[in-house]
PDB file of C-alpha atoms in Angstrom:
ATOM      1  CA  MET A1315       5.174  -1.264 -26.535  1.00  0.00           C
ATOM      2  CA  PRO A1316       2.228  -1.258 -28.631  1.00  0.00           C
ATOM      3  CA  ARG A1317      -0.742   0.986 -27.473  1.00  0.00           C
ATOM      4  CA  PHE A1318      -3.925  -0.458 -26.639  1.00  0.00           C
ATOM      5  CA  LYS A1319      -7.279   1.416 -27.214  1.00  0.00           C
ATOM      6  CA  LEU A1320      -8.604   2.574 -23.855  1.00  0.00           C
ATOM      7  CA  PRO A1321     -12.032   0.577 -23.047  1.00  0.00           C
ATOM      8  CA  SER A1322     -15.123   2.315 -22.824  1.00  0.00           C
ATOM      9  CA  PRO A1323     -16.394   3.139 -19.240  1.00  0.00           C
ATOM     10  CA  PRO A1324     -18.550   0.845 -17.598  1.00  0.00           C
ATOM     11  CA  ALA A1325     -22.092   0.510 -18.810  1.00  0.00           C
ATOM     12  CA  ALA A1326     -23.384   2.157 -15.047  1.00  0.00           C
ATOM     13  CA  LEU A1327     -21.660   5.309 -15.746  1.00  0.00           C
ATOM     14  CA  GLN A1328     -22.729   5.802 -19.584  1.00  0.00           C
ATOM     15  CA  PRO A1329     -26.104   7.870 -20.155  1.00  0.00           C
ATOM     16  CA  LYS A1330     -28.799   5.746 -21.129  1.00  0.00           C
ATOM     17  CA  PRO A1331     -31.010   6.517 -24.293  1.00  0.00           C
ATOM     18  CA  LYS A1332     -34.200   7.933 -23.528  1.00  0.00           C
ATOM     19  CA  ARG A1333     -37.489   5.999 -24.125  1.00  0.00           C
ATOM     20  CA  PRO A1334     -39.826   7.543 -26.778  1.00  0.00           C
ATOM     21  CA  GLY A1335     -42.085   9.935 -24.660  1.00  0.00           C
ATOM     22  CA  SER A1336     -39.703  10.729 -22.018  1.00  0.00           C
ATOM     23  CA  ALA A1337     -38.025  13.528 -23.394  1.00  0.00           C
ATOM     24  CA  ARG A1338     -39.189  15.551 -20.102  1.00  0.00           C
ATOM     25  CA  GLY A1339     -36.298  13.616 -17.971  1.00  0.00           C
ATOM     26  CA  PRO A1340     -36.224  10.605 -15.898  1.00  0.00           C
ATOM     27  CA  SER A1341     -39.611   9.725 -14.228  1.00  0.00           C
ATOM     28  CA  GLY A1342     -38.538   8.309 -10.967  1.00  0.00           C
ATOM     29  CA  PRO A1343     -36.361   9.304  -7.882  1.00  0.00           C
ATOM     30  CA  VAL A1344     -33.990   6.522  -8.620  1.00  0.00           C
ATOM     31  CA  GLU A1345     -33.659   7.628 -12.232  1.00  0.00           C
ATOM     32  CA  THR A1346     -33.257  11.286 -11.098  1.00  0.00           C
ATOM     33  CA  ALA A1347     -30.504  10.416  -8.875  1.00  0.00           C
ATOM     34  CA  THR A1348     -28.652   8.258 -11.257  1.00  0.00           C
ATOM     35  CA  GLU A1349     -28.909  10.894 -13.837  1.00  0.00           C
ATOM     36  CA  ALA A1350     -27.740  13.484 -11.442  1.00  0.00           C
ATOM     37  CA  GLY A1351     -24.542  11.316 -10.536  1.00  0.00           C
ATOM     38  CA  ILE A1352     -23.708  10.960 -14.017  1.00  0.00           C
ATOM     39  CA  HIS A1353     -23.792  14.483 -14.878  1.00  0.00           C
ATOM     40  CA  VAL A1354     -21.572  15.137 -11.910  1.00  0.00           C
ATOM     41  CA  VAL A1355     -18.837  12.791 -13.013  1.00  0.00           C
ATOM     42  CA  ASP A1356     -19.070  14.179 -16.682  1.00  0.00           C
ATOM     43  CA  TRP A1357     -18.989  17.653 -15.263  1.00  0.00           C
ATOM     44  CA  ILE A1358     -15.649  16.661 -12.965  1.00  0.00           C
ATOM     45  CA  ASP A1359     -14.230  14.586 -16.121  1.00  0.00           C
ATOM     46  CA  GLU A1360     -14.531  17.565 -18.337  1.00  0.00           C
ATOM     47  CA  ARG A1361     -12.708  19.661 -16.280  1.00  0.00           C
ATOM     48  CA  THR A1362      -9.872  16.877 -15.297  1.00  0.00           C
ATOM     49  CA  SER A1363      -9.784  14.621 -17.819  1.00  0.00           C
ATOM     50  CA  LEU A1364      -9.293  11.621 -15.109  1.00  0.00           C
ATOM     51  CA  SER A1365     -11.423   8.934 -16.977  1.00  0.00           C
ATOM     52  CA  GLY A1366      -8.643   8.244 -19.446  1.00  0.00           C
ATOM     53  CA  GLY A1367      -5.884   7.777 -16.333  1.00  0.00           C
ATOM     54  CA  LEU A1368      -8.426   5.860 -14.547  1.00  0.00           C
ATOM     55  CA  ARG A1369      -9.779   3.410 -16.957  1.00  0.00           C
ATOM     56  CA  TRP A1370      -5.970   2.797 -18.111  1.00  0.00           C
ATOM     57  CA  MET A1371      -5.033   1.912 -14.517  1.00  0.00           C
ATOM     58  CA  MET A1372      -8.118   0.150 -13.640  1.00  0.00           C
ATOM     59  CA  PHE A1373      -8.970  -1.842 -17.019  1.00  0.00           C
ATOM     60  CA  ARG A1374      -6.470  -3.984 -18.435  1.00  0.00           C
ATOM     61  CA  LYS A1375      -5.850  -7.617 -19.809  1.00  0.00           C
ATOM     62  CA  VAL A1376      -4.629  -9.850 -17.446  1.00  0.00           C
ATOM     63  CA  PRO A1377      -2.689 -13.366 -18.366  1.00  0.00           C
ATOM     64  CA  LYS A1378      -4.338 -16.611 -18.612  1.00  0.00           C
ATOM     65  CA  GLY A1379      -4.125 -18.311 -15.173  1.00  0.00           C
ATOM     66  CA  THR A1380      -4.356 -15.448 -12.779  1.00  0.00           C
ATOM     67  CA  ASN A1381      -5.357 -16.672  -9.378  1.00  0.00           C
ATOM     68  CA  TRP A1382      -5.411 -15.285  -5.945  1.00  0.00           C
ATOM     69  CA  PHE A1383      -1.727 -15.171  -5.322  1.00  0.00           C
ATOM     70  CA  TYR A1384      -2.023 -11.806  -7.511  1.00  0.00           C
ATOM     71  CA  THR A1385      -4.011 -10.244  -4.839  1.00  0.00           C
ATOM     72  CA  LEU A1386      -1.237 -10.343  -2.240  1.00  0.00           C
ATOM     73  CA  GLY A1387       0.168  -6.735  -3.466  1.00  0.00           C
ATOM     74  CA  SER A1388      -3.513  -5.414  -3.443  1.00  0.00           C
ATOM     75  CA  ALA A1389      -3.945  -6.729   0.297  1.00  0.00           C
ATOM     76  CA  THR A1390      -0.884  -5.056   1.365  1.00  0.00           C
ATOM     77  CA  MET A1391      -1.827  -1.630  -0.293  1.00  0.00           C
ATOM     78  CA  PHE A1392      -5.053  -2.156   2.008  1.00  0.00           C
ATOM     79  CA  ALA A1393      -3.055  -2.914   5.132  1.00  0.00           C
ATOM     80  CA  PHE A1394      -1.122   0.106   4.784  1.00  0.00           C
ATOM     81  CA  LEU A1395      -4.292   2.234   4.127  1.00  0.00           C
ATOM     82  CA  SER A1396      -5.514   0.398   7.393  1.00  0.00           C
ATOM     83  CA  GLN A1397      -2.472   1.426   9.439  1.00  0.00           C
ATOM     84  CA  ALA A1398      -2.690   5.103   7.991  1.00  0.00           C
ATOM     85  CA  VAL A1399      -6.355   5.760   8.870  1.00  0.00           C
ATOM     86  CA  THR A1400      -6.001   4.244  12.611  1.00  0.00           C
ATOM     87  CA  GLY A1401      -2.422   5.556  12.767  1.00  0.00           C
ATOM     88  CA  ILE A1402      -4.277   9.033  12.223  1.00  0.00           C
ATOM     89  CA  PHE A1403      -7.118   8.312  15.074  1.00  0.00           C
ATOM     90  CA  LEU A1404      -4.300   7.073  17.348  1.00  0.00           C
ATOM     91  CA  ALA A1405      -2.092  10.291  16.740  1.00  0.00           C
ATOM     92  CA  MET A1406      -4.962  12.422  18.243  1.00  0.00           C
ATOM     93  CA  TYR A1407      -4.875  11.305  21.535  1.00  0.00           C
ATOM     94  CA  TYR A1408      -1.053  10.183  21.732  1.00  0.00           C
ATOM     95  CA  ASP A1409       1.582  12.332  23.284  1.00  0.00           C
ATOM     96  CA  PRO A1410       5.523  11.779  22.325  1.00  0.00           C
ATOM     97  CA  SER A1411       6.822  12.696  25.306  1.00  0.00           C
ATOM     98  CA  PRO A1412       8.911  10.459  27.761  1.00  0.00           C
ATOM     99  CA  THR A1413       6.718  11.349  30.493  1.00  0.00           C
ATOM    100  CA  ARG A1414       3.531  11.206  29.142  1.00  0.00           C
ATOM    101  CA  ALA A1415       3.358   8.443  26.190  1.00  0.00           C
ATOM    102  CA  TYR A1416       2.737   5.281  28.311  1.00  0.00           C
ATOM    103  CA  GLU A1417      -0.240   7.512  30.077  1.00  0.00           C
ATOM    104  CA  SER A1418      -1.610   8.388  26.693  1.00  0.00           C
ATOM    105  CA  VAL A1419      -1.493   5.155  25.062  1.00  0.00           C
ATOM    106  CA  ARG A1420      -3.094   3.737  28.131  1.00  0.00           C
ATOM    107  CA  TYR A1421      -6.037   6.574  27.953  1.00  0.00           C
ATOM    108  CA  ILE A1422      -6.454   5.483  24.486  1.00  0.00           C
ATOM    109  CA  VAL A1423      -7.014   1.709  25.204  1.00  0.00           C
ATOM    110  CA  ASN A1424      -9.067   2.492  28.528  1.00  0.00           C
ATOM    111  CA  ASP A1425     -10.853   5.732  28.175  1.00  0.00           C
ATOM    112  CA  ALA A1426     -10.970   6.815  24.459  1.00  0.00           C
ATOM    113  CA  PHE A1427     -14.257   6.064  22.556  1.00  0.00           C
ATOM    114  CA  LEU A1428     -13.102   2.352  20.469  1.00  0.00           C
ATOM    115  CA  GLY A1429      -9.610   3.416  21.335  1.00  0.00           C
ATOM    116  CA  GLU A1430      -8.965  -0.260  22.229  1.00  0.00           C
ATOM    117  CA  PHE A1431     -10.425  -1.320  18.914  1.00  0.00           C
ATOM    118  CA  VAL A1432      -8.493   1.091  16.588  1.00  0.00           C
ATOM    119  CA  ARG A1433      -5.273   0.437  18.685  1.00  0.00           C
ATOM    120  CA  GLY A1434      -5.698  -3.287  18.296  1.00  0.00           C
ATOM    121  CA  MET A1435      -6.485  -2.627  14.544  1.00  0.00           C
ATOM    122  CA  HIS A1436      -2.966  -0.645  14.275  1.00  0.00           C
ATOM    123  CA  ARG A1437      -1.101  -3.009  16.517  1.00  0.00           C
ATOM    124  CA  TRP A1438      -2.071  -6.292  14.678  1.00  0.00           C
ATOM    125  CA  GLY A1439      -2.175  -4.632  11.247  1.00  0.00           C
ATOM    126  CA  SER A1440       1.565  -3.897  11.477  1.00  0.00           C
ATOM    127  CA  SER A1441       2.048  -7.846  11.765  1.00  0.00           C
ATOM    128  CA  VAL A1442      -0.327  -8.360   8.904  1.00  0.00           C
ATOM    129  CA  MET A1443       1.264  -6.029   6.849  1.00  0.00           C
ATOM    130  CA  VAL A1444       4.836  -7.378   7.279  1.00  0.00           C
ATOM    131  CA  ILE A1445       3.325 -11.092   6.421  1.00  0.00           C
ATOM    132  CA  LEU A1446       1.298  -9.739   3.290  1.00  0.00           C
ATOM    133  CA  ILE A1447       4.573  -7.824   2.116  1.00  0.00           C
ATOM    134  CA  CYS A1448       7.012 -10.889   2.666  1.00  0.00           C
ATOM    135  CA  LEU A1449       4.383 -13.197   0.856  1.00  0.00           C
ATOM    136  CA  HIS A1450       3.835 -10.876  -1.760  1.00  0.00           C
ATOM    137  CA  MET A1451       7.658 -10.800  -2.662  1.00  0.00           C
ATOM    138  CA  ALA A1452       7.837 -14.256  -2.549  1.00  0.00           C
ATOM    139  CA  ARG A1453       5.075 -14.783  -5.106  1.00  0.00           C
ATOM    140  CA  THR A1454       7.041 -12.292  -7.252  1.00  0.00           C
ATOM    141  CA  PHE A1455      10.222 -14.113  -6.795  1.00  0.00           C
ATOM    142  CA  PHE A1456       8.917 -17.734  -7.620  1.00  0.00           C
ATOM    143  CA  PHE A1457       6.848 -16.771 -10.471  1.00  0.00           C
ATOM    144  CA  GLY A1458       9.624 -15.090 -11.905  1.00  0.00           C
ATOM    145  CA  ALA A1459       8.051 -11.499 -12.247  1.00  0.00           C
ATOM    146  CA  TYR A1460      11.051  -9.931 -11.211  1.00  0.00           C
ATOM    147  CA  LYS A1461      12.850 -10.462 -14.920  1.00  0.00           C
ATOM    148  CA  TYR A1462      12.570  -8.413 -17.899  1.00  0.00           C
ATOM    149  CA  PRO A1463      11.011  -5.532 -18.283  1.00  0.00           C
ATOM    150  CA  ARG A1464       9.886  -5.420 -14.473  1.00  0.00           C
ATOM    151  CA  GLU A1465      13.467  -5.308 -12.763  1.00  0.00           C
ATOM    152  CA  LEU A1466      12.717  -1.469 -11.704  1.00  0.00           C
ATOM    153  CA  ASN A1467       9.635  -2.797 -10.079  1.00  0.00           C
ATOM    154  CA  TRP A1468      11.255  -5.211  -8.484  1.00  0.00           C
ATOM    155  CA  VAL A1469      13.594  -2.799  -6.866  1.00  0.00           C
ATOM    156  CA  ILE A1470      11.113  -0.542  -5.811  1.00  0.00           C
ATOM    157  CA  GLY A1471       9.596  -3.348  -4.062  1.00  0.00           C
ATOM    158  CA  VAL A1472      12.446  -4.263  -1.978  1.00  0.00           C
ATOM    159  CA  ALA A1473      12.909  -0.986  -1.173  1.00  0.00           C
ATOM    160  CA  LEU A1474       9.067  -0.924   0.251  1.00  0.00           C
ATOM    161  CA  LEU A1475       9.996  -4.051   2.396  1.00  0.00           C
ATOM    162  CA  ILE A1476      12.538  -2.207   3.799  1.00  0.00           C
ATOM    163  CA  LEU A1477      10.326   0.797   4.591  1.00  0.00           C
ATOM    164  CA  THR A1478       8.066  -1.492   5.978  1.00  0.00           C
ATOM    165  CA  PHE A1479      10.304  -2.961   8.253  1.00  0.00           C
ATOM    166  CA  ALA A1480      11.226   0.398   9.557  1.00  0.00           C
ATOM    167  CA  MET A1481       8.035   1.645  10.227  1.00  0.00           C
ATOM    168  CA  SER A1482       7.473  -1.586  12.593  1.00  0.00           C
ATOM    169  CA  PHE A1483      10.691  -0.963  14.188  1.00  0.00           C
ATOM    170  CA  THR A1484       9.841   2.775  14.695  1.00  0.00           C
ATOM    171  CA  GLY A1485       6.654   2.349  15.775  1.00  0.00           C
ATOM    172  CA  TYR A1486       7.608  -0.500  18.505  1.00  0.00           C
ATOM    173  CA  LEU A1487       8.800   2.388  21.009  1.00  0.00           C
ATOM    174  CA  LEU A1488       5.959   4.815  20.935  1.00  0.00           C
ATOM    175  CA  PRO A1489       4.189   2.647  23.607  1.00  0.00           C
ATOM    176  CA  PHE A1490       7.359   3.773  25.705  1.00  0.00           C
ATOM    177  CA  ASP A1491       6.882   0.609  28.362  1.00  0.00           C
ATOM    178  CA  GLN A1492       9.658  -1.689  29.605  1.00  0.00           C
ATOM    179  CA  ARG A1493       9.494  -4.003  26.695  1.00  0.00           C
ATOM    180  CA  SER A1494       9.694  -1.233  23.890  1.00  0.00           C
ATOM    181  CA  TYR A1495      12.317   0.677  25.775  1.00  0.00           C
ATOM    182  CA  TRP A1496      14.831  -2.099  25.783  1.00  0.00           C
ATOM    183  CA  ALA A1497      13.966  -3.824  22.674  1.00  0.00           C
ATOM    184  CA  THR A1498      14.586  -0.554  20.763  1.00  0.00           C
ATOM    185  CA  ILE A1499      17.837  -0.317  22.491  1.00  0.00           C
ATOM    186  CA  VAL A1500      18.848  -3.425  21.624  1.00  0.00           C
ATOM    187  CA  GLY A1501      17.612  -2.757  17.896  1.00  0.00           C
ATOM    188  CA  VAL A1502      19.369   0.244  17.766  1.00  0.00           C
ATOM    189  CA  ASN A1503      22.890  -1.217  18.988  1.00  0.00           C
ATOM    190  CA  ILE A1504      22.441  -4.113  16.554  1.00  0.00           C
ATOM    191  CA  ASN A1505      22.150  -1.426  13.653  1.00  0.00           C
ATOM    192  CA  GLY A1506      25.041   0.224  15.013  1.00  0.00           C
ATOM    193  CA  THR A1507      27.124  -2.672  14.371  1.00  0.00           C
ATOM    194  CA  GLY A1508      27.191  -2.284  10.827  1.00  0.00           C
ATOM    195  CA  PRO A1509      30.055  -1.345   8.314  1.00  0.00           C
ATOM    196  CA  LEU A1510      30.710   2.167   7.344  1.00  0.00           C
ATOM    197  CA  VAL A1511      27.303   3.532   8.086  1.00  0.00           C
ATOM    198  CA  GLY A1512      26.288   1.402  11.224  1.00  0.00           C
ATOM    199  CA  PRO A1513      27.367   4.066  13.881  1.00  0.00           C
ATOM    200  CA  TYR A1514      26.239   7.238  12.015  1.00  0.00           C
ATOM    201  CA  LEU A1515      22.694   5.259  11.714  1.00  0.00           C
ATOM    202  CA  SER A1516      22.452   4.561  15.306  1.00  0.00           C
ATOM    203  CA  ASP A1517      23.321   8.213  16.265  1.00  0.00           C
ATOM    204  CA  PHE A1518      20.730   9.548  13.792  1.00  0.00           C
ATOM    205  CA  LEU A1519      17.926   6.776  15.407  1.00  0.00           C
ATOM    206  CA  ARG A1520      18.952   7.900  18.850  1.00  0.00           C
ATOM    207  CA  ALA A1521      18.890  11.787  18.240  1.00  0.00           C
ATOM    208  CA  GLY A1522      22.645  11.689  19.889  1.00  0.00           C
ATOM    209  CA  PRO A1523      25.440   9.570  21.165  1.00  0.00           C
ATOM    210  CA  GLU A1524      22.866   8.261  24.158  1.00  0.00           C
ATOM    211  CA  PHE A1525      19.286   6.982  24.251  1.00  0.00           C
ATOM    212  CA  GLY A1526      17.542  10.143  25.771  1.00  0.00           C
ATOM    213  CA  ALA A1527      14.543  12.110  25.645  1.00  0.00           C
ATOM    214  CA  THR A1528      14.673  13.349  22.257  1.00  0.00           C
ATOM    215  CA  THR A1529      15.021   9.642  20.787  1.00  0.00           C
ATOM    216  CA  LEU A1530      11.249   8.870  21.242  1.00  0.00           C
ATOM    217  CA  SER A1531      10.275  12.173  19.471  1.00  0.00           C
ATOM    218  CA  ARG A1532      12.640  11.277  16.605  1.00  0.00           C
ATOM    219  CA  PHE A1533      11.026   7.803  16.267  1.00  0.00           C
ATOM    220  CA  TYR A1534       7.605   9.384  16.424  1.00  0.00           C
ATOM    221  CA  ALA A1535       8.530  11.680  13.323  1.00  0.00           C
ATOM    222  CA  ILE A1536      10.293   9.041  11.373  1.00  0.00           C
ATOM    223  CA  HIS A1537       7.022   6.557  12.126  1.00  0.00           C
ATOM    224  CA  MET A1538       4.338   9.301  11.338  1.00  0.00           C
ATOM    225  CA  MET A1539       5.885  11.518   8.759  1.00  0.00           C
ATOM    226  CA  LEU A1540       9.077  10.164   7.053  1.00  0.00           C
ATOM    227  CA  VAL A1541       8.599   6.565   6.247  1.00  0.00           C
ATOM    228  CA  PRO A1542       4.791   6.664   5.541  1.00  0.00           C
ATOM    229  CA  GLY A1543       5.429   9.300   2.767  1.00  0.00           C
ATOM    230  CA  LEU A1544       8.273   7.247   1.125  1.00  0.00           C
ATOM    231  CA  ILE A1545       5.992   4.434   1.084  1.00  0.00           C
ATOM    232  CA  ALA A1546       3.047   6.293  -0.537  1.00  0.00           C
ATOM    233  CA  ALA A1547       5.474   7.889  -3.181  1.00  0.00           C
ATOM    234  CA  LEU A1548       6.971   4.571  -3.883  1.00  0.00           C
ATOM    235  CA  MET A1549       4.012   2.480  -3.885  1.00  0.00           C
ATOM    236  CA  GLY A1550       2.208   4.915  -6.367  1.00  0.00           C
ATOM    237  CA  ALA A1551       5.543   4.396  -8.623  1.00  0.00           C
ATOM    238  CA  HIS A1552       5.092   0.603  -8.270  1.00  0.00           C
ATOM    239  CA  LEU A1553       1.153   0.923  -9.252  1.00  0.00           C
ATOM    240  CA  TYR A1554       2.172   3.064 -12.033  1.00  0.00           C
ATOM    241  CA  LEU A1555       4.826   0.414 -13.394  1.00  0.00           C
ATOM    242  CA  VAL A1556       2.337  -2.669 -12.805  1.00  0.00           C
ATOM    243  CA  ALA A1557      -0.320  -1.040 -15.107  1.00  0.00           C
ATOM    244  CA  LYS A1558       2.176  -0.091 -17.575  1.00  0.00           C
ATOM    245  CA  LEU A1559       4.078  -3.452 -17.925  1.00  0.00           C
ATOM    246  CA  GLY A1560       1.277  -5.649 -16.949  1.00  0.00           C
ATOM    247  CA  THR A1561       1.647  -8.739 -14.803  1.00  0.00           C
ATOM    248  CA  THR A1562       3.329 -11.850 -15.448  1.00  0.00           C
ATOM    249  CA  ALA A1563       1.582 -15.313 -16.370  1.00  0.00           C
ATOM    250  CA  PRO A1564       2.371 -18.200 -13.681  1.00  0.00           C
ATOM    251  CA  PRO A1565       5.701 -20.236 -14.434  1.00  0.00           C
ATOM    252  CA  TRP A1566       3.265 -23.492 -15.039  1.00  0.00           C
ATOM    253  CA  ILE A1567       1.339 -21.849 -17.977  1.00  0.00           C
ATOM    254  CA  ARG A1568       2.925 -21.863 -21.315  1.00  0.00           C
ATOM    255  CA  ALA A1569       2.395 -19.196 -24.189  1.00  0.00           C
ATOM    256  CA  GLN A1570       0.335 -20.610 -27.015  1.00  0.00           C
ATOM    257  CA  ARG A1571       2.133 -20.584 -30.306  1.00  0.00           C
ATOM    258  CA  GLU A1572       0.344 -19.261 -32.994  1.00  0.00           C
ATOM    259  CA  LYS A1573      -1.678 -21.461 -35.587  1.00  0.00           C
ATOM    260  CA  THR A1574       0.307 -19.934 -38.583  1.00  0.00           C
ATOM    261  CA  LEU A1575       3.281 -20.547 -37.427  1.00  0.00           C
ATOM    262  CA  THR A1576       2.618 -24.514 -36.198  1.00  0.00           C
ATOM    263  CA  GLU A1577       1.207 -25.129 -40.099  1.00  0.00           C
ATOM    264  CA  ASP A1578       4.390 -23.348 -41.692  1.00  0.00           C
ATOM    265  CA  GLU A1579       6.749 -25.513 -39.802  1.00  0.00           C
ATOM    266  CA  VAL A1580       4.734 -28.718 -40.796  1.00  0.00           C
TER     267      VAL A1580
END
């Protein structure tokens, strides 16, 4: 793959040349704050060398015809970050025990400060994330972005789709009301009918042969730590491959042939 020269930093982060007669430094408070921020960024970059990686990740060429369909991946990542932030605040009040789980959720909704708002964002945000990742996968498929050399990125995306479904399934039990309890039993029994690994998977989800008190703790641990950690790691690899390989042009945009080749053929 040819290596492109890294683009220069944005003009806002580049120190401005001093005007004649202003050798003593910036004159106003705004200029002083701007220069101080630039010095802080330079101090951090001198010790970490992060500017090269950030420029390589953020400033890159995009193909002609790029439209709003290409923002579905970023929207899915934003939905995941929203779920992570709201989940942290919900975990401060949630009690993953069979006797107090429902009461802790009721306390979050009715008594905690902005609890109903945060839980509403987390509850509806899960549906939004599932819809966005399905739309993103559909866009990738219909635009042919899964072909060479992006096959590995497609495989990672499929794994992210499965993990998103797993996170939604494990989070559905956490309110521990009648609907979530029986729906989870049905879902675990469906998983148990799978070939070979089905019975072992259902035993792993139930934390034993029967649906018991430890099942809720198992689902809470999977939902809060295991699945989000895997999603964050695979999402980092996914973004790295997107930045390295670039994005594909829409299928209705044809690559323009070089003028010299056309003249030679004529």
